[in-house]
Short mmCIF file of C-alpha atoms and ligand atoms in Angstrom, two decimals:
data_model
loop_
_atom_site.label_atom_id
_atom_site.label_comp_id
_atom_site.label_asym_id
_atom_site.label_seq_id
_atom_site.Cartn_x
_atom_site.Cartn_y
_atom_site.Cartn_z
CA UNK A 1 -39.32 -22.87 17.55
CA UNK A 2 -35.61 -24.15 17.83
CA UNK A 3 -35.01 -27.79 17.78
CA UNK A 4 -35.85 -29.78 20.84
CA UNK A 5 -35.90 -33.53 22.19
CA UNK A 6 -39.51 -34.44 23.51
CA UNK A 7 -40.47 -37.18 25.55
CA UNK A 8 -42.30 -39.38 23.22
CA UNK A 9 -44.85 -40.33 26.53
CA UNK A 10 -48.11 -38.77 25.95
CA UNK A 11 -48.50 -38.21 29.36
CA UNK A 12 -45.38 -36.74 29.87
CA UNK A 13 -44.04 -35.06 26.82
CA UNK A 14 -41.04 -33.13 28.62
CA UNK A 15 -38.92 -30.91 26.17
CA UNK A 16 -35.07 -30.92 26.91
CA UNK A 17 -32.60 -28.81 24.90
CA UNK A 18 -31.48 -30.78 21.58
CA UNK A 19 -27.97 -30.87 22.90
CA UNK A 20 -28.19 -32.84 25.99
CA UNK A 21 -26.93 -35.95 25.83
CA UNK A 22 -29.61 -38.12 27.35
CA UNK A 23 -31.15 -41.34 25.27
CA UNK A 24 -34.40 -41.65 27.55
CA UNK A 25 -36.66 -39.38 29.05
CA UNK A 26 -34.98 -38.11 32.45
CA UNK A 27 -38.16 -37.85 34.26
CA UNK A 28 -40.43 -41.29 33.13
CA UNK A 29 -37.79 -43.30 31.05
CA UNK A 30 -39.43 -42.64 28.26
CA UNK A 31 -38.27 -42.51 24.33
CA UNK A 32 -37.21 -39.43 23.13
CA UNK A 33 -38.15 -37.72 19.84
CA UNK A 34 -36.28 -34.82 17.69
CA UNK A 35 -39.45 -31.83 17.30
CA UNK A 36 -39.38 -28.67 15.37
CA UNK A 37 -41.15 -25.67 14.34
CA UNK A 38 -42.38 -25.14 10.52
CA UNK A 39 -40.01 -24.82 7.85
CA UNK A 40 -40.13 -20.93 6.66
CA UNK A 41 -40.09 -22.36 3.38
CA UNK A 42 -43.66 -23.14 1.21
CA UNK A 43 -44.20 -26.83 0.63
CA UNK A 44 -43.52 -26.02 -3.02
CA UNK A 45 -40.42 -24.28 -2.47
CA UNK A 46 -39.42 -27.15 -0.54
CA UNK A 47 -39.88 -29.23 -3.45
CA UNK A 48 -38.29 -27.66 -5.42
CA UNK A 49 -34.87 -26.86 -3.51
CA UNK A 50 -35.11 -30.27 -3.08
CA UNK A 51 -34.75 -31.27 -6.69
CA UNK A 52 -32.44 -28.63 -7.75
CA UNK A 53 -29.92 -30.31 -5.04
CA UNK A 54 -29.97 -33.36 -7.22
CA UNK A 55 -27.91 -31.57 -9.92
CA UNK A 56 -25.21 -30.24 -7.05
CA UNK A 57 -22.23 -30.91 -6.95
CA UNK A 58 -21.51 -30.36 -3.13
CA UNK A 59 -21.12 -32.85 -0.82
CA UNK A 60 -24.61 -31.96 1.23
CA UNK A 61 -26.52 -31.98 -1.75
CA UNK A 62 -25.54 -35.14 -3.16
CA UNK A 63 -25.95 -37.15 -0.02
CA UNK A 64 -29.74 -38.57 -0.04
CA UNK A 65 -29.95 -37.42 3.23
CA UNK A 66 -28.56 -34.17 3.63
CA UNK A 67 -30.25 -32.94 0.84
CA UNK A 68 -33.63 -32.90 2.60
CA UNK A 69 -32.28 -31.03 5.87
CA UNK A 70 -35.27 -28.48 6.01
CA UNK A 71 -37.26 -31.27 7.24
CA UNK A 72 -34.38 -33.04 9.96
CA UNK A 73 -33.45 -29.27 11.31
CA UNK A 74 -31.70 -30.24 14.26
CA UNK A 75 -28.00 -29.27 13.72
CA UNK A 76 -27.19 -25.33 14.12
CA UNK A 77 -24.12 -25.59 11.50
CA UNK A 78 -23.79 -27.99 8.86
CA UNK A 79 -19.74 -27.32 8.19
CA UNK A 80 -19.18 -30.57 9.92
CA UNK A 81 -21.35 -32.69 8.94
CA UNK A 82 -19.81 -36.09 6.90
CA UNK A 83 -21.34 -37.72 4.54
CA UNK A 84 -20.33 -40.91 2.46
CA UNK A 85 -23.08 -39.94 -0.17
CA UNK A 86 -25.80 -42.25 2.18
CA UNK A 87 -29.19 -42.25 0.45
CA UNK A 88 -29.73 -42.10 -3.09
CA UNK A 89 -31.33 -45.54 -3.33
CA UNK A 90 -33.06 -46.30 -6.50
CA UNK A 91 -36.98 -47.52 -6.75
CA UNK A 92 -36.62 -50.71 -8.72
CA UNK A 93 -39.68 -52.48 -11.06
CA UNK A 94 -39.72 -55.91 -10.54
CA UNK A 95 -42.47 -57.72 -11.98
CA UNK A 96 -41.60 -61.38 -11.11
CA UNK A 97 -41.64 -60.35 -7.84
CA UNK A 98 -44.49 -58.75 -8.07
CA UNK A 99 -46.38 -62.12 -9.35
CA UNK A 100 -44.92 -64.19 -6.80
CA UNK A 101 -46.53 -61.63 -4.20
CA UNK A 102 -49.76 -61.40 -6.19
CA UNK A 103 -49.81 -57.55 -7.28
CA UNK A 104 -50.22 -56.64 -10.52
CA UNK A 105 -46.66 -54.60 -9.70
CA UNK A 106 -44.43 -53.94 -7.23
CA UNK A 107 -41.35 -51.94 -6.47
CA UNK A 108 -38.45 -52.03 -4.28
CA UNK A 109 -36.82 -49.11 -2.81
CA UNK A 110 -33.12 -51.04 -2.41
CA UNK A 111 -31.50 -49.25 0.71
CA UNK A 112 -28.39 -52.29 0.30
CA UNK A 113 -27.34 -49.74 -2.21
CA UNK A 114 -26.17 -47.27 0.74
CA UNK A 115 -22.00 -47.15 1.29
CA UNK A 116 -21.77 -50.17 3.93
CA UNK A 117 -24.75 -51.73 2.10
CA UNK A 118 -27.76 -51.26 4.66
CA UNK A 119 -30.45 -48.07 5.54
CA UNK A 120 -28.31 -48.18 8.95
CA UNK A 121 -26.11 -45.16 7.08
CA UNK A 122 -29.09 -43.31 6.85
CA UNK A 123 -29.25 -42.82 10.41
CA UNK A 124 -25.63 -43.04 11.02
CA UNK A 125 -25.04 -40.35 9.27
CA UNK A 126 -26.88 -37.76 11.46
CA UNK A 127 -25.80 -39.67 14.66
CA UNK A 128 -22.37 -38.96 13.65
CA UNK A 129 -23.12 -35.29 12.76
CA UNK A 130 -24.88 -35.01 16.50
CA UNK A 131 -21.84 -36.34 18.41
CA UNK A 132 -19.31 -33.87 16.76
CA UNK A 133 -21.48 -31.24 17.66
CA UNK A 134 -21.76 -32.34 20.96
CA UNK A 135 -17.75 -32.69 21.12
CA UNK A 136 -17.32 -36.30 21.82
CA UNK A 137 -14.37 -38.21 20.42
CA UNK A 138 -15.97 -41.37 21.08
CA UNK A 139 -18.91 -43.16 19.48
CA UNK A 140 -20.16 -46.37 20.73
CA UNK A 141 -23.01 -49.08 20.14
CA UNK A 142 -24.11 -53.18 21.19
CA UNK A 143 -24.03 -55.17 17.80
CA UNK A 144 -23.25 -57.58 15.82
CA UNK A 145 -24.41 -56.28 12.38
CA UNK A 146 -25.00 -53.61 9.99
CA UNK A 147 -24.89 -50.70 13.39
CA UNK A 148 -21.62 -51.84 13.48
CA UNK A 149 -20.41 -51.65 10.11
CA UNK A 150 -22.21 -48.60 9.51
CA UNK A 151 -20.97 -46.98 12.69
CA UNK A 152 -17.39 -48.18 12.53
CA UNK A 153 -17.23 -46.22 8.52
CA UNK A 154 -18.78 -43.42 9.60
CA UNK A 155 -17.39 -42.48 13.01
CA UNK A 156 -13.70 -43.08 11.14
CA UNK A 157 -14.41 -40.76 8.14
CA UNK A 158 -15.34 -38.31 10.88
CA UNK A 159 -12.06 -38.61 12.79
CA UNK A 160 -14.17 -40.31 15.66
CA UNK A 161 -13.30 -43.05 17.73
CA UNK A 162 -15.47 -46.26 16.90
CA UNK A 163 -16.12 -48.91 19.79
CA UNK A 164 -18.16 -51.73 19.54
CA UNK A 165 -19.55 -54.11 21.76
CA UNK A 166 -20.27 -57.44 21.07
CA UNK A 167 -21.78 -60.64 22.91
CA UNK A 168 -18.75 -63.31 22.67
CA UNK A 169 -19.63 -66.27 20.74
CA UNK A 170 -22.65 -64.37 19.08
CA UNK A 171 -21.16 -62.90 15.81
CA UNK A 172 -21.92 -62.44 12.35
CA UNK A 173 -18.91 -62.58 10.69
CA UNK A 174 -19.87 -60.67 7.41
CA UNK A 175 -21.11 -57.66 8.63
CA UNK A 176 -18.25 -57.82 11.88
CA UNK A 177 -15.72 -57.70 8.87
CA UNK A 178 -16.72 -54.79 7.62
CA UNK A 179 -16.74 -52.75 10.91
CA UNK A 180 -12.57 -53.99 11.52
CA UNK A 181 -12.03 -52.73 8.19
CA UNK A 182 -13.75 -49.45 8.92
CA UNK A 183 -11.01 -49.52 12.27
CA UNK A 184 -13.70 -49.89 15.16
CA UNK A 185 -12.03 -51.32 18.32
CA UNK A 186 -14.21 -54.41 18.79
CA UNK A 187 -14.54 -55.77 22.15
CA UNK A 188 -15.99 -58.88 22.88
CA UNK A 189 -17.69 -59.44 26.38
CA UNK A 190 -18.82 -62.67 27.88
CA UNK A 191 -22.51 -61.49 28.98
CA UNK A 192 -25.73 -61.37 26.83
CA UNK A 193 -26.75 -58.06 24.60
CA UNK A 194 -29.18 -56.92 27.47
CA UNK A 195 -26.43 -57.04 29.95
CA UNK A 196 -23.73 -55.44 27.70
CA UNK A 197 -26.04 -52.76 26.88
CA UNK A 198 -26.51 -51.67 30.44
CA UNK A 199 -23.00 -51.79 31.09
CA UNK A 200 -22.09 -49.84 27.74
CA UNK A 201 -24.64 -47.16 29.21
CA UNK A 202 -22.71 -46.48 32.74
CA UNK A 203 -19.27 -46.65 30.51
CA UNK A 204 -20.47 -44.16 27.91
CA UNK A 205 -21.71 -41.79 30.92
CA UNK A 206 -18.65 -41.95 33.20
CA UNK A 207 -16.24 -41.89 30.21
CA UNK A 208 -17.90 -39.23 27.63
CA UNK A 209 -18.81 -41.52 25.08
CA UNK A 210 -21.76 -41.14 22.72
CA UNK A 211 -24.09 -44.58 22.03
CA UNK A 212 -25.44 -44.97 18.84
CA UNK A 213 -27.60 -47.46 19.47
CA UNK A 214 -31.03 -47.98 18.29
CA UNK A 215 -32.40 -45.46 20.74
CA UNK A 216 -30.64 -42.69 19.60
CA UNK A 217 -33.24 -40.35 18.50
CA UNK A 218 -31.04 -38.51 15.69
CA UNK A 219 -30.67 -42.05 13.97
CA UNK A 220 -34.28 -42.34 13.17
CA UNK A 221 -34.56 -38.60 11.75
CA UNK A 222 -32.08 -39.72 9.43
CA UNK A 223 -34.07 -42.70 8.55
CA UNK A 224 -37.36 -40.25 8.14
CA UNK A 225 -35.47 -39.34 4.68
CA UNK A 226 -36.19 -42.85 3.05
CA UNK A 227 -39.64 -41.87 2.96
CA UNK A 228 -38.94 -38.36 1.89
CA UNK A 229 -36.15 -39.49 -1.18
CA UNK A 230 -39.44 -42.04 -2.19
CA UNK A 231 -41.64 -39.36 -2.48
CA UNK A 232 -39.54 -37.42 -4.21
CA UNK A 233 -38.83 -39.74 -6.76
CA UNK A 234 -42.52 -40.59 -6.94
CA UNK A 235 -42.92 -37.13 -7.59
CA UNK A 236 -44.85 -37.28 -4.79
CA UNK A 237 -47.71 -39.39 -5.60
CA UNK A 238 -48.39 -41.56 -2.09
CA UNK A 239 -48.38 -45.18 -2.35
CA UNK A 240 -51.59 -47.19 -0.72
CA UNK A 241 -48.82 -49.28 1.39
CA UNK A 242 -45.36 -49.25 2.35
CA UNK A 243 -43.83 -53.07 3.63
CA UNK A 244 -40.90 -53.18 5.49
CA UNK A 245 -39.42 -55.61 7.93
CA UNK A 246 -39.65 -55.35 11.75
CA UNK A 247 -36.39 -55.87 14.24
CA UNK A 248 -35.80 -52.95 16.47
CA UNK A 249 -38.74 -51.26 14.82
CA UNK A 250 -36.49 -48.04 14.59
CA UNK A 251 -37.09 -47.67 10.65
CA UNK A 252 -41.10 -48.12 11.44
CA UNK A 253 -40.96 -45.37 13.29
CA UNK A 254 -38.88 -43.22 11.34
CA UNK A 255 -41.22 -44.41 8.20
CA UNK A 256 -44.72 -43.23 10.23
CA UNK A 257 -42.99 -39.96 11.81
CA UNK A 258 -41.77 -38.87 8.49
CA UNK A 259 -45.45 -39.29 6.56
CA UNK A 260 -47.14 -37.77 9.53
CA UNK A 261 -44.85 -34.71 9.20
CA UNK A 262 -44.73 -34.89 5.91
CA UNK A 263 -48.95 -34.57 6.09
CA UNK A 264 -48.82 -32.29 8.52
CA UNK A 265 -46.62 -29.58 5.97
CA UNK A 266 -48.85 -30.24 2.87
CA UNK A 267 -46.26 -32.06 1.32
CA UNK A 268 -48.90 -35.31 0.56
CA UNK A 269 -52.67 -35.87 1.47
CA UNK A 270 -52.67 -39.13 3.25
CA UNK A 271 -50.44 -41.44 4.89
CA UNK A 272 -49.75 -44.50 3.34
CA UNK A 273 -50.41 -47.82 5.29
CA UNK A 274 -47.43 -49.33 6.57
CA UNK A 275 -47.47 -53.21 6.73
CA UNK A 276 -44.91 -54.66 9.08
CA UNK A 277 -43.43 -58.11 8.60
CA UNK A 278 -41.49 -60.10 11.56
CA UNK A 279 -39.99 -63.28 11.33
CA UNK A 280 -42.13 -66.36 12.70
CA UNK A 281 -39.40 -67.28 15.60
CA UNK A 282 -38.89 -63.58 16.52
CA UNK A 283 -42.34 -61.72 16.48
CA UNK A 284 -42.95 -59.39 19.88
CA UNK A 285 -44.13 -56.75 17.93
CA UNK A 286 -46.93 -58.87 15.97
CA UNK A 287 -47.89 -60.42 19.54
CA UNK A 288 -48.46 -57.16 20.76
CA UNK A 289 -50.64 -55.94 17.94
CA UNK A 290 -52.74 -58.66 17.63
CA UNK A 291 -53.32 -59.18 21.53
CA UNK A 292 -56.00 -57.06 23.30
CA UNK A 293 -53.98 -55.51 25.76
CA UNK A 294 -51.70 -53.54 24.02
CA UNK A 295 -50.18 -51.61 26.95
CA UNK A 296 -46.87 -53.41 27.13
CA UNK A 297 -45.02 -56.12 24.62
CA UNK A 298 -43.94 -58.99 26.27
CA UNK A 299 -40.33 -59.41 24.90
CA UNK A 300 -39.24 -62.92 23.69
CA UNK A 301 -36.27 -64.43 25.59
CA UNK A 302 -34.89 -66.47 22.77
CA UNK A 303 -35.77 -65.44 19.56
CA UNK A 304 -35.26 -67.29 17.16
CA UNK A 305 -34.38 -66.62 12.72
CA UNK A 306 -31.60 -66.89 10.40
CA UNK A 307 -32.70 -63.29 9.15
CA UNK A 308 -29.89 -61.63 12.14
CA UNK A 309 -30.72 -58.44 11.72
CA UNK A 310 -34.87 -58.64 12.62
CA UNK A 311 -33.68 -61.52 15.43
CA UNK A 312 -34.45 -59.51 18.00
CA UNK A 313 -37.06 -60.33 20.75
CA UNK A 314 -37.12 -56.97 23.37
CA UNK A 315 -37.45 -53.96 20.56
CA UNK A 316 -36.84 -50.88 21.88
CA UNK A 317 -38.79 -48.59 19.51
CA UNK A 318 -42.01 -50.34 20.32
CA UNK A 319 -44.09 -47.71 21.46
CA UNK A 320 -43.16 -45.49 18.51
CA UNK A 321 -43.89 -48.29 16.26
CA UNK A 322 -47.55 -49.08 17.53
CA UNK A 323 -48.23 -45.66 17.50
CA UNK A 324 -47.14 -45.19 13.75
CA UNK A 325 -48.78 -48.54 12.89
CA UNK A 326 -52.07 -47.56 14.26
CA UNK A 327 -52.32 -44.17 12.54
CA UNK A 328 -51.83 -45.52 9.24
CA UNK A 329 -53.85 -47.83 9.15
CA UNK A 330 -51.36 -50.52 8.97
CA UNK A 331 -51.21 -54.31 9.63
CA UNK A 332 -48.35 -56.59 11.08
CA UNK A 333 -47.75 -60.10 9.84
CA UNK A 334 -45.14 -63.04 10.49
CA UNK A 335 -43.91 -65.40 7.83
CA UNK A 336 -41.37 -68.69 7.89
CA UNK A 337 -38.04 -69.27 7.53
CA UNK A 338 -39.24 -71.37 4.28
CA UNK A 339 -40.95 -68.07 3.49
CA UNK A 340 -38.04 -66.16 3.91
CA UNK A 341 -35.92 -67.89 2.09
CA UNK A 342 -38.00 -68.96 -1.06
CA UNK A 343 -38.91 -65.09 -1.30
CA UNK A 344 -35.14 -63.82 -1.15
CA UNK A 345 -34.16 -66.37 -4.30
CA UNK A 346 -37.29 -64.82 -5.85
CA UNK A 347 -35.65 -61.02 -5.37
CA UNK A 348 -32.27 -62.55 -6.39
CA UNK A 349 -34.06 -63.70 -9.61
CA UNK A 350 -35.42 -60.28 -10.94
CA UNK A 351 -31.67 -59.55 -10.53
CA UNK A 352 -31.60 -57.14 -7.37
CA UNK A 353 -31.06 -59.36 -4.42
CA UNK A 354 -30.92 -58.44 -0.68
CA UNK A 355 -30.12 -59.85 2.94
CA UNK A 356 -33.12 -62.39 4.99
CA UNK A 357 -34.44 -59.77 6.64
CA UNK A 358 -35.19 -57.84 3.59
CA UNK A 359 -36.89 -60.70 2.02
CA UNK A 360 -40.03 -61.20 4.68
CA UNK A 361 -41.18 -57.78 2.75
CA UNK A 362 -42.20 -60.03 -0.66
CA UNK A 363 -42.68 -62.81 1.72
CA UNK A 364 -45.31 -60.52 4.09
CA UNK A 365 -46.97 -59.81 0.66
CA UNK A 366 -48.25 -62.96 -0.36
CA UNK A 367 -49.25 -63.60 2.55
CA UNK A 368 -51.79 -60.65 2.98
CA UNK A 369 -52.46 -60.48 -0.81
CA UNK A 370 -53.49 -64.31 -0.24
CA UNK A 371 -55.69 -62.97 3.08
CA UNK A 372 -57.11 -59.64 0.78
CA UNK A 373 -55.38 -57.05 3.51
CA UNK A 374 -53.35 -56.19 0.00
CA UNK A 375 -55.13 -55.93 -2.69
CA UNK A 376 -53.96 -56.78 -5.97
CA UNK A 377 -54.11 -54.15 -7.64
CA UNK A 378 -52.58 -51.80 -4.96
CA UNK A 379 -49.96 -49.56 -5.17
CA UNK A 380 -47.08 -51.47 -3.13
CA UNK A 381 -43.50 -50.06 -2.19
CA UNK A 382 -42.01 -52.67 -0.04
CA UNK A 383 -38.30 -51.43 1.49
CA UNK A 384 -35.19 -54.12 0.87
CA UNK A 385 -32.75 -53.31 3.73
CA UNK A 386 -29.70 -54.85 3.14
CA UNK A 387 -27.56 -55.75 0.15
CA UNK A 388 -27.19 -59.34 -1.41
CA UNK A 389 -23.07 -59.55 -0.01
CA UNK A 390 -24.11 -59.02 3.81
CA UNK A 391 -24.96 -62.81 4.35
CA UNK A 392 -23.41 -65.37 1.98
CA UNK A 393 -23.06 -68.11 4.02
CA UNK A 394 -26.82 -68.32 4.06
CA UNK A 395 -27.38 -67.81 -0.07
CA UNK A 396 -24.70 -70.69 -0.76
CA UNK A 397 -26.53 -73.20 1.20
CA UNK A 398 -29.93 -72.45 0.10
CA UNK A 399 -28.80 -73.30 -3.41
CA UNK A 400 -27.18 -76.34 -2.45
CA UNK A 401 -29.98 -77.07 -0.23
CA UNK A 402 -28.34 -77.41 2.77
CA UNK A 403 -29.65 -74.43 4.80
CA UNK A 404 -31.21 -75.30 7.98
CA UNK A 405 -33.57 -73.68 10.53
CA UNK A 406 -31.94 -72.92 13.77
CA UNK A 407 -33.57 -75.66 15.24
CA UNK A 408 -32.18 -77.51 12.46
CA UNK A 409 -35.24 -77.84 10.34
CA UNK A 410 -34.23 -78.50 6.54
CA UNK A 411 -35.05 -75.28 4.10
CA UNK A 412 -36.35 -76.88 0.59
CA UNK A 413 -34.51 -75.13 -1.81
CA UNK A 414 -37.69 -74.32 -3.72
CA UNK A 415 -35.59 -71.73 -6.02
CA UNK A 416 -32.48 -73.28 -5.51
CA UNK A 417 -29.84 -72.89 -8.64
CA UNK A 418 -26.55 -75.11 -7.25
CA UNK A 419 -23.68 -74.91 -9.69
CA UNK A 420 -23.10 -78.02 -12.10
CA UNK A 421 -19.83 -80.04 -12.13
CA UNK A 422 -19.15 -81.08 -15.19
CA UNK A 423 -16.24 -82.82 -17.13
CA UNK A 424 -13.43 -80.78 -19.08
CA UNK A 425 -14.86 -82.27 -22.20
CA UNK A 426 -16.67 -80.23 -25.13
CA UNK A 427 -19.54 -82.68 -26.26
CA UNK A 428 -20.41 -83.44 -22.41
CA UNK A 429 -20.48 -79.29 -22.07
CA UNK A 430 -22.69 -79.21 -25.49
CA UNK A 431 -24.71 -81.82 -23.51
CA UNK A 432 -25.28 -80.07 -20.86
CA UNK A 433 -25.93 -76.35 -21.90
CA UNK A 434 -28.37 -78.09 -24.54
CA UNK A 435 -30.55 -79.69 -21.93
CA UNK A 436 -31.04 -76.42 -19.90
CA UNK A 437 -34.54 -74.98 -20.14
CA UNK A 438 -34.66 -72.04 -22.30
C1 PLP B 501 -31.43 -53.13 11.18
C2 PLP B 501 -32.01 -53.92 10.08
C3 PLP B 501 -33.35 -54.31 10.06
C4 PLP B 501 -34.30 -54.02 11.19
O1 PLP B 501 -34.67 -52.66 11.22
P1 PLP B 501 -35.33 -52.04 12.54
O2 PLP B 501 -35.31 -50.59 12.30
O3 PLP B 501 -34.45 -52.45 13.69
O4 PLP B 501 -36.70 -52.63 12.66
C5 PLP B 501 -33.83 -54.99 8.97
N1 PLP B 501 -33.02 -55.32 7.94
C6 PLP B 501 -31.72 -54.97 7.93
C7 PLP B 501 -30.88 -55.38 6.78
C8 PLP B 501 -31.17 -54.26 8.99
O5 PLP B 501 -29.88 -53.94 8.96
ZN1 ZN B 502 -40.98 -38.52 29.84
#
């Protein structure tokens, strides 16, 4: 079977050729999902292609995503594809973490260690790779963060156009910066996201340009290779949970699709149970799972956390996401912007460091370790999204303890480590490096 898109409806489940350029179902609306037919390869061969690659020197090979393309087969020709070498993000051990969660251990898998420093070039990627096989020039997407900055450097090492949209007043200016380096033409329009993004959608049709938003169906089958690179490095041993954060809820669907297909070619046994954690203020996903009715998610008008990149209140990947959730088993929890930011110093301390929304992983932890939905002695990968540099702003003032809520609620810094003024005098110095605690 060739590679298709399929409606991701269950009562639908149209197939349309893999090179239309369509981001919902035509005939219900409905998300849209990359499917193919069996590799011809054996699971073992698999394997081992797969870890030969790591000693390659071509370009494919060495990108943490490319190197897995038996199990994303949805380009005909890979001559040009572009890679930045995305992927290849290391598991890190970090036992004070670990304690502060209350697991006996606990390791990251750092996706901040990607080119433009989030999982977003992952999917970007083979987004990228789509569009120049469709023959667009143009690539476009609604955002203010790491889509942007991951789009704008990967569209330009392709020779594509980058345009970004963003709400005007509404920016993060770390993660914008990036994306003008990378040359995107940024414009700024006075509406909200919702209404940009349906404006975006009759611009991209009437002009030929391809979105990259969230949606896009070839972004999460690049994301499916997080999963795959972890097992890999495991050696493929499957860990009893994997915690990640929840925004968009594109990576928790890419996470679940990947395991189930990964299950479903005798690659592992058993999925692992994903835990999902969402930020107090911005949390349609965990009303949804915990209501009865879990037909439709009633999307939050304002939401409201300093983590940008999970402040979203109308996900679009939610019906993937419950589905995944569901099948493995999983949970979904919300934790504080005290949470948040006590857990991020705590990942700073073990010396690896991430973005907010990274941090309600360890955050998420303690919390269901402390309700026994984790158990302490499980085997815990939890998925750090973003790197340390993508919000600085936000690290300065929790050490000097001046970060605030947006509702302008005080965050104790709990962990906080504020530089010390001192005078330009040696015994005061000998002082004060004497009184620290060893
Ligand atoms: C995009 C992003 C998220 C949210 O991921 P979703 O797939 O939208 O749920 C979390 N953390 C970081 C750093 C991100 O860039
Ligand atoms: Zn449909």
């Amino acid at each position: 079977m060739p590679a298709e898109l399929a409606c991701f409806e269950e009562r639908c489940r149209a197939r349309f050729a893999i090179t239309e350029v369509i981001y919902n179902c035509p005939k219900c609306g409905g998300l849209l999902e990359a499917v193919y037919g069996k590799p011809e390869q054996s699971t073992a061969e698999l394997q081992t292609i797969w870890r030969n690659r790591r000693t390659s020197n071509a370009p494919l090979d060495q990108s943490g995503v490319w190197r897995y393309r038996e199990f994303l087969p949805f380009l005909a020709d890979y001559s040009r594809v572009v890679t930045l070498r995305e992927g290849n993000t290391p598991l890190l051990n970090a036992p004070r973490a670990a304690q502060y969660g209350g697991l006996d251990r606990l390791v990251f898998k750092h996706q901040g260690f990607n080119p433009t420093g989030s999982f977003k070039d992952n999917g970007m990627t083979c987004g990228v790779a789509q569009a120049l096989r469709l023959g667009m020039t143009r690539v476009a997407c609604v955002s203010t963060g790491n889509t942007s900055a991951s789009m704008a450097a990967y569209a330009s090492a392709a020779g594509l156009q980058p345009i970004i949209f963003l709400p005007h007043g509404n920016i993060s200016f770390g993660k914008l910066a990036q994306a003008l380096e990378y040359g995107a033409h940024t414009l700024q329009v006075e509406a909200n996201f919702d209404q940009i993004l349906a404006l975006v959608r009759r611009l991209a049709e009437e002009l030929g340009i391809y979105l990259l938003n969230s949606v896009n169906p070839f972004r999460i089958e690049g994301q499916k290779t997080i999963m795959l690179e972890m097992m890999d490095q495991r050696d493929w041993r499957v860990p009893d949970w994997v915690v990640l954060p929840g925004g968009n809820l594109g990576n928790t669907s890419a996470f679940g699709k990947a395991f189930r297909e990964m299950k479903e070619l005798g690659l592992i046994g058993r999925l692992p149970r994903l835990a999902v954690i969402q930020a107090e203020g911005s949390a349609p996903f965990y009303n949804l799972m915990r209501a009865r009715d879990q037909s439709r998610l009633n999307a939050i008008e304002h939401p409201q956390t300093l983590a940008t990149a999970i402040k979203i209140g109308d996900p679009v990947s939610w019906p993937k996401a419950r589905l995944e959730v569901s099948v493995s088993g999983g949970t979904v929890e919300t934790v504080t912007e005290q949470e948040i930011a006590d857990a991020k110093a705590t990942i700073g301390r073990c010396g690896i460091g991430c973005e907010p929304a990274s941090a309600t992983t360890l955050a998420g932890i303690r919390k269901l370790t402390a309700a026994g939905t984790i158990a302490k002695d499980a085997d815990v990968v939890a998925i750090l999204t973003g790197n340390v540099l993508k919000d600085q702003d936000y690290t300065y003032q929790y050490h000097q303890g001046e970060l605030k809520t947006l509702e302008g609620v005080p965050i104790a810094p709990n962990f906080g480590n504020p530089p010390v003024v001192v005078p330009y005098d040696l015994n005061r110095i000998t002082d004060v490096l004497n009184g620290l605690p060893s």
